[in-house]
């Protein structure tokens, strides 16, 4: 390397060092100006992280406790049933629904039709309509595919196979219950064959 190249190289290095030093001084000034806000933001982020983790832990332990109460309630533990009821959890509605299904308790099912869980409410309505053989409720668009299945099943039991086929035709081909509908339709065809 020539002397001129060495001098140019040293000048370039000094310029780079000078620029870096300028950037550091600017950053230091900026940091001093916003130091309080940055520290507050960092503390807030830490507090929110711990709050989030604490809330998750609380929710998980609460769900575990409710799950244990539900298991005990299914075994008939009166204390667990009372605690589950007082918790206002949807698991209490599920417990009542299971109990009502076992005993065909129409009154409890009627009460559950207005519970906070829409799935339990829907199935309670369908089960109650099935127990009372209310085909108008079961064979309605509001009852959905499960209602159609139950209505068709009741029609097959009453040897009204053509009506059952008409109800089953309302279930779309892409429905998750279409296989059950096909099985019921097959059952109704067998019923027609046996009747002849």
PDB file of C-alpha atoms in Angstrom:
ATOM      1  CA  UNK A   1       0.000   0.000   0.000  1.00  0.00           C
ATOM      2  CA  UNK A   2       1.177   3.470  -0.767  1.00  0.00           C
ATOM      3  CA  UNK A   3       1.377   6.264   1.734  1.00  0.00           C
ATOM      4  CA  UNK A   4      -1.555   8.066   0.057  1.00  0.00           C
ATOM      5  CA  UNK A   5      -3.746   4.991   0.341  1.00  0.00           C
ATOM      6  CA  UNK A   6      -2.827   4.620   4.011  1.00  0.00           C
ATOM      7  CA  UNK A   7      -3.694   8.255   4.703  1.00  0.00           C
ATOM      8  CA  UNK A   8      -7.012   7.905   2.836  1.00  0.00           C
ATOM      9  CA  UNK A   9      -7.785   4.752   4.775  1.00  0.00           C
ATOM     10  CA  UNK A  10      -7.031   6.481   8.101  1.00  0.00           C
ATOM     11  CA  UNK A  11      -9.181   9.485   7.115  1.00  0.00           C
ATOM     12  CA  UNK A  12     -12.072   7.201   6.195  1.00  0.00           C
ATOM     13  CA  UNK A  13     -11.775   5.328   9.493  1.00  0.00           C
ATOM     14  CA  UNK A  14     -11.733   8.608  11.410  1.00  0.00           C
ATOM     15  CA  UNK A  15     -14.838   9.798   9.518  1.00  0.00           C
ATOM     16  CA  UNK A  16     -16.613   6.551  10.357  1.00  0.00           C
ATOM     17  CA  UNK A  17     -15.626   6.842  14.014  1.00  0.00           C
ATOM     18  CA  UNK A  18     -16.759  10.450  14.059  1.00  0.00           C
ATOM     19  CA  UNK A  19     -20.146   9.530  12.568  1.00  0.00           C
ATOM     20  CA  UNK A  20     -20.571   6.725  15.087  1.00  0.00           C
ATOM     21  CA  UNK A  21     -19.703   9.077  17.939  1.00  0.00           C
ATOM     22  CA  UNK A  22     -22.222  11.621  16.628  1.00  0.00           C
ATOM     23  CA  UNK A  23     -24.916   8.919  16.527  1.00  0.00           C
ATOM     24  CA  UNK A  24     -24.111   7.881  20.087  1.00  0.00           C
ATOM     25  CA  UNK A  25     -24.324  11.476  21.299  1.00  0.00           C
ATOM     26  CA  UNK A  26     -27.675  11.930  19.536  1.00  0.00           C
ATOM     27  CA  UNK A  27     -28.952   8.664  21.014  1.00  0.00           C
ATOM     28  CA  UNK A  28     -27.787   9.697  24.481  1.00  0.00           C
ATOM     29  CA  UNK A  29     -29.640  13.006  24.153  1.00  0.00           C
ATOM     30  CA  UNK A  30     -32.765  11.247  22.898  1.00  0.00           C
ATOM     31  CA  UNK A  31     -32.540   8.670  25.709  1.00  0.00           C
ATOM     32  CA  UNK A  32     -32.161  11.388  28.375  1.00  0.00           C
ATOM     33  CA  UNK A  33     -35.179  13.201  26.958  1.00  0.00           C
ATOM     34  CA  UNK A  34     -37.435  10.087  26.919  1.00  0.00           C
ATOM     35  CA  UNK A  35     -35.832   8.097  29.745  1.00  0.00           C
ATOM     36  CA  UNK A  36     -38.794   8.413  32.115  1.00  0.00           C
ATOM     37  CA  UNK A  37     -41.296   7.387  29.454  1.00  0.00           C
ATOM     38  CA  UNK A  38     -39.161   4.421  28.356  1.00  0.00           C
ATOM     39  CA  UNK A  39     -38.725   3.181  31.925  1.00  0.00           C
ATOM     40  CA  UNK A  40     -42.469   3.578  32.575  1.00  0.00           C
ATOM     41  CA  UNK A  41     -43.218   1.670  29.369  1.00  0.00           C
ATOM     42  CA  UNK A  42     -40.849  -1.150  30.358  1.00  0.00           C
ATOM     43  CA  UNK A  43     -42.390  -1.361  33.849  1.00  0.00           C
ATOM     44  CA  UNK A  44     -45.891  -1.371  32.338  1.00  0.00           C
ATOM     45  CA  UNK A  45     -44.916  -4.196  29.959  1.00  0.00           C
ATOM     46  CA  UNK A  46     -43.526  -6.236  32.864  1.00  0.00           C
ATOM     47  CA  UNK A  47     -46.634  -5.620  35.015  1.00  0.00           C
ATOM     48  CA  UNK A  48     -48.961  -6.550  32.133  1.00  0.00           C
ATOM     49  CA  UNK A  49     -46.982  -9.725  31.467  1.00  0.00           C
ATOM     50  CA  UNK A  50     -47.227 -10.808  35.100  1.00  0.00           C
ATOM     51  CA  UNK A  51     -50.927  -9.862  35.218  1.00  0.00           C
ATOM     52  CA  UNK A  52     -51.589 -11.925  32.096  1.00  0.00           C
ATOM     53  CA  UNK A  53     -49.705 -14.922  33.503  1.00  0.00           C
ATOM     54  CA  UNK A  54     -51.506 -14.557  36.840  1.00  0.00           C
ATOM     55  CA  UNK A  55     -54.899 -14.376  35.158  1.00  0.00           C
ATOM     56  CA  UNK A  56     -54.116 -17.483  33.080  1.00  0.00           C
ATOM     57  CA  UNK A  57     -53.085 -19.347  36.212  1.00  0.00           C
ATOM     58  CA  UNK A  58     -56.269 -18.259  38.006  1.00  0.00           C
ATOM     59  CA  UNK A  59     -58.486 -19.289  35.082  1.00  0.00           C
ATOM     60  CA  UNK A  60     -56.787 -22.681  34.745  1.00  0.00           C
ATOM     61  CA  UNK A  61     -57.074 -23.425  38.462  1.00  0.00           C
ATOM     62  CA  UNK A  62     -60.724 -22.292  38.441  1.00  0.00           C
ATOM     63  CA  UNK A  63     -61.498 -24.543  35.461  1.00  0.00           C
ATOM     64  CA  UNK A  64     -59.740 -27.454  37.169  1.00  0.00           C
ATOM     65  CA  UNK A  65     -61.743 -26.885  40.344  1.00  0.00           C
ATOM     66  CA  UNK A  66     -65.015 -26.726  38.376  1.00  0.00           C
ATOM     67  CA  UNK A  67     -64.067 -29.867  36.482  1.00  0.00           C
ATOM     68  CA  UNK A  68     -63.419 -31.691  39.756  1.00  0.00           C
ATOM     69  CA  UNK A  69     -66.749 -30.440  41.155  1.00  0.00           C
ATOM     70  CA  UNK A  70     -68.494 -31.662  38.001  1.00  0.00           C
ATOM     71  CA  UNK A  71     -66.923 -35.112  38.332  1.00  0.00           C
ATOM     72  CA  UNK A  72     -67.998 -35.308  41.979  1.00  0.00           C
ATOM     73  CA  UNK A  73     -71.502 -34.075  41.114  1.00  0.00           C
ATOM     74  CA  UNK A  74     -71.866 -36.883  38.584  1.00  0.00           C
ATOM     75  CA  UNK A  75     -71.065 -39.308  41.398  1.00  0.00           C
ATOM     76  CA  UNK A  76     -73.935 -37.819  43.437  1.00  0.00           C
ATOM     77  CA  UNK A  77     -71.961 -35.684  45.912  1.00  0.00           C
ATOM     78  CA  UNK A  78     -74.522 -33.130  47.181  1.00  0.00           C
ATOM     79  CA  UNK A  79     -71.819 -30.703  48.340  1.00  0.00           C
ATOM     80  CA  UNK A  80     -70.263 -30.723  44.870  1.00  0.00           C
ATOM     81  CA  UNK A  81     -73.676 -30.193  43.247  1.00  0.00           C
ATOM     82  CA  UNK A  82     -74.344 -27.181  45.476  1.00  0.00           C
ATOM     83  CA  UNK A  83     -70.879 -25.734  44.834  1.00  0.00           C
ATOM     84  CA  UNK A  84     -71.280 -26.257  41.098  1.00  0.00           C
ATOM     85  CA  UNK A  85     -74.672 -24.539  41.184  1.00  0.00           C
ATOM     86  CA  UNK A  86     -73.277 -21.579  43.146  1.00  0.00           C
ATOM     87  CA  UNK A  87     -70.392 -21.205  40.702  1.00  0.00           C
ATOM     88  CA  UNK A  88     -72.876 -20.286  37.944  1.00  0.00           C
ATOM     89  CA  UNK A  89     -70.796 -22.353  35.562  1.00  0.00           C
ATOM     90  CA  UNK A  90     -72.080 -23.882  32.365  1.00  0.00           C
ATOM     91  CA  UNK A  91     -70.970 -27.213  33.788  1.00  0.00           C
ATOM     92  CA  UNK A  92     -73.940 -27.052  36.152  1.00  0.00           C
ATOM     93  CA  UNK A  93     -76.234 -26.760  33.118  1.00  0.00           C
ATOM     94  CA  UNK A  94     -74.446 -29.729  31.567  1.00  0.00           C
ATOM     95  CA  UNK A  95     -74.899 -31.688  34.810  1.00  0.00           C
ATOM     96  CA  UNK A  96     -78.636 -30.884  34.823  1.00  0.00           C
ATOM     97  CA  UNK A  97     -78.890 -31.804  31.147  1.00  0.00           C
ATOM     98  CA  UNK A  98     -77.268 -35.206  31.713  1.00  0.00           C
ATOM     99  CA  UNK A  99     -79.492 -35.866  34.699  1.00  0.00           C
ATOM    100  CA  UNK A 100     -82.610 -34.829  32.756  1.00  0.00           C
ATOM    101  CA  UNK A 101     -81.653 -37.093  29.847  1.00  0.00           C
ATOM    102  CA  UNK A 102     -81.319 -40.108  32.138  1.00  0.00           C
ATOM    103  CA  UNK A 103     -84.698 -39.551  33.740  1.00  0.00           C
ATOM    104  CA  UNK A 104     -86.511 -37.979  30.751  1.00  0.00           C
ATOM    105  CA  UNK A 105     -87.298 -34.994  32.991  1.00  0.00           C
ATOM    106  CA  UNK A 106     -89.340 -32.700  30.742  1.00  0.00           C
ATOM    107  CA  UNK A 107     -89.515 -29.873  33.294  1.00  0.00           C
ATOM    108  CA  UNK A 108     -85.737 -29.641  33.682  1.00  0.00           C
ATOM    109  CA  UNK A 109     -85.297 -29.832  29.915  1.00  0.00           C
ATOM    110  CA  UNK A 110     -87.831 -27.010  29.505  1.00  0.00           C
ATOM    111  CA  UNK A 111     -85.849 -24.925  32.014  1.00  0.00           C
ATOM    112  CA  UNK A 112     -82.577 -25.659  30.207  1.00  0.00           C
ATOM    113  CA  UNK A 113     -84.007 -24.353  26.930  1.00  0.00           C
ATOM    114  CA  UNK A 114     -83.173 -20.871  28.201  1.00  0.00           C
ATOM    115  CA  UNK A 115     -79.773 -21.641  29.764  1.00  0.00           C
ATOM    116  CA  UNK A 116     -76.664 -19.587  28.987  1.00  0.00           C
ATOM    117  CA  UNK A 117     -75.013 -22.286  26.868  1.00  0.00           C
ATOM    118  CA  UNK A 118     -76.601 -22.225  23.386  1.00  0.00           C
ATOM    119  CA  UNK A 119     -75.648 -25.822  22.589  1.00  0.00           C
ATOM    120  CA  UNK A 120     -77.227 -27.213  25.763  1.00  0.00           C
ATOM    121  CA  UNK A 121     -80.272 -24.986  25.192  1.00  0.00           C
ATOM    122  CA  UNK A 122     -80.660 -26.295  21.637  1.00  0.00           C
ATOM    123  CA  UNK A 123     -80.286 -29.958  22.613  1.00  0.00           C
ATOM    124  CA  UNK A 124     -82.632 -29.530  25.593  1.00  0.00           C
ATOM    125  CA  UNK A 125     -85.237 -28.067  23.251  1.00  0.00           C
ATOM    126  CA  UNK A 126     -84.808 -30.924  20.790  1.00  0.00           C
ATOM    127  CA  UNK A 127     -84.900 -33.589  23.498  1.00  0.00           C
ATOM    128  CA  UNK A 128     -88.020 -32.081  25.045  1.00  0.00           C
ATOM    129  CA  UNK A 129     -89.709 -31.893  21.631  1.00  0.00           C
ATOM    130  CA  UNK A 130     -88.732 -35.502  21.051  1.00  0.00           C
ATOM    131  CA  UNK A 131     -90.163 -36.641  24.388  1.00  0.00           C
ATOM    132  CA  UNK A 132     -93.424 -34.810  23.727  1.00  0.00           C
ATOM    133  CA  UNK A 133     -93.289 -35.919  20.068  1.00  0.00           C
ATOM    134  CA  UNK A 134     -93.676 -32.331  18.925  1.00  0.00           C
ATOM    135  CA  UNK A 135     -92.957 -32.769  15.216  1.00  0.00           C
ATOM    136  CA  UNK A 136     -93.620 -29.085  14.469  1.00  0.00           C
ATOM    137  CA  UNK A 137     -90.662 -28.075  16.637  1.00  0.00           C
ATOM    138  CA  UNK A 138     -88.400 -30.873  15.396  1.00  0.00           C
ATOM    139  CA  UNK A 139     -89.258 -30.430  11.715  1.00  0.00           C
ATOM    140  CA  UNK A 140     -88.397 -26.737  11.629  1.00  0.00           C
ATOM    141  CA  UNK A 141     -85.427 -24.900  10.227  1.00  0.00           C
ATOM    142  CA  UNK A 142     -84.635 -23.576  13.728  1.00  0.00           C
ATOM    143  CA  UNK A 143     -84.083 -27.110  15.009  1.00  0.00           C
ATOM    144  CA  UNK A 144     -81.488 -27.773  12.361  1.00  0.00           C
ATOM    145  CA  UNK A 145     -80.233 -31.122  11.122  1.00  0.00           C
ATOM    146  CA  UNK A 146     -80.455 -32.847  14.490  1.00  0.00           C
ATOM    147  CA  UNK A 147     -84.112 -31.851  14.732  1.00  0.00           C
ATOM    148  CA  UNK A 148     -84.743 -33.243  11.265  1.00  0.00           C
ATOM    149  CA  UNK A 149     -83.094 -36.520  12.246  1.00  0.00           C
ATOM    150  CA  UNK A 150     -85.219 -36.849  15.369  1.00  0.00           C
ATOM    151  CA  UNK A 151     -88.429 -35.923  13.503  1.00  0.00           C
ATOM    152  CA  UNK A 152     -87.662 -38.509  10.820  1.00  0.00           C
ATOM    153  CA  UNK A 153     -86.952 -41.135  13.472  1.00  0.00           C
ATOM    154  CA  UNK A 154     -90.305 -40.442  15.151  1.00  0.00           C
ATOM    155  CA  UNK A 155     -92.045 -40.723  11.766  1.00  0.00           C
ATOM    156  CA  UNK A 156     -90.343 -44.061  11.112  1.00  0.00           C
ATOM    157  CA  UNK A 157     -91.472 -45.306  14.527  1.00  0.00           C
ATOM    158  CA  UNK A 158     -95.034 -44.307  13.578  1.00  0.00           C
ATOM    159  CA  UNK A 159     -94.630 -46.211  10.240  1.00  0.00           C
ATOM    160  CA  UNK A 160     -94.844 -42.950   8.269  1.00  0.00           C
ATOM    161  CA  UNK A 161     -91.853 -43.711   6.104  1.00  0.00           C
ATOM    162  CA  UNK A 162     -92.708 -41.354   3.231  1.00  0.00           C
ATOM    163  CA  UNK A 163     -92.948 -38.410   5.658  1.00  0.00           C
ATOM    164  CA  UNK A 164     -89.616 -39.478   7.159  1.00  0.00           C
ATOM    165  CA  UNK A 165     -87.982 -39.447   3.696  1.00  0.00           C
ATOM    166  CA  UNK A 166     -89.338 -35.945   3.035  1.00  0.00           C
ATOM    167  CA  UNK A 167     -87.902 -34.698   6.319  1.00  0.00           C
ATOM    168  CA  UNK A 168     -84.526 -36.345   5.681  1.00  0.00           C
ATOM    169  CA  UNK A 169     -84.325 -34.726   2.247  1.00  0.00           C
ATOM    170  CA  UNK A 170     -84.060 -31.340   4.020  1.00  0.00           C
ATOM    171  CA  UNK A 171     -80.605 -32.275   5.329  1.00  0.00           C
ATOM    172  CA  UNK A 172     -77.878 -30.958   3.024  1.00  0.00           C
ATOM    173  CA  UNK A 173     -75.328 -33.350   1.505  1.00  0.00           C
ATOM    174  CA  UNK A 174     -72.426 -31.507   3.146  1.00  0.00           C
ATOM    175  CA  UNK A 175     -73.977 -31.758   6.616  1.00  0.00           C
ATOM    176  CA  UNK A 176     -71.995 -33.678   9.258  1.00  0.00           C
ATOM    177  CA  UNK A 177     -75.138 -35.706  10.050  1.00  0.00           C
ATOM    178  CA  UNK A 178     -75.784 -36.719   6.435  1.00  0.00           C
ATOM    179  CA  UNK A 179     -74.454 -40.247   7.096  1.00  0.00           C
ATOM    180  CA  UNK A 180     -76.988 -40.695   9.899  1.00  0.00           C
ATOM    181  CA  UNK A 181     -79.728 -39.389   7.611  1.00  0.00           C
ATOM    182  CA  UNK A 182     -78.737 -41.936   4.966  1.00  0.00           C
ATOM    183  CA  UNK A 183     -78.873 -44.705   7.573  1.00  0.00           C
ATOM    184  CA  UNK A 184     -82.339 -43.590   8.699  1.00  0.00           C
ATOM    185  CA  UNK A 185     -83.497 -43.394   5.094  1.00  0.00           C
ATOM    186  CA  UNK A 186     -82.245 -46.939   4.579  1.00  0.00           C
ATOM    187  CA  UNK A 187     -84.157 -47.963   7.718  1.00  0.00           C
ATOM    188  CA  UNK A 188     -87.336 -46.403   6.323  1.00  0.00           C
ATOM    189  CA  UNK A 189     -86.868 -48.233   3.006  1.00  0.00           C
ATOM    190  CA  UNK A 190     -86.553 -51.517   4.919  1.00  0.00           C
ATOM    191  CA  UNK A 191     -89.730 -50.596   6.793  1.00  0.00           C
ATOM    192  CA  UNK A 192     -91.526 -50.081   3.476  1.00  0.00           C
ATOM    193  CA  UNK A 193     -90.288 -53.449   2.232  1.00  0.00           C
ATOM    194  CA  UNK A 194     -91.436 -55.209   5.409  1.00  0.00           C
ATOM    195  CA  UNK A 195     -94.863 -53.571   5.176  1.00  0.00           C
ATOM    196  CA  UNK A 196     -95.454 -55.011   1.691  1.00  0.00           C
TER     197      UNK A 196
END
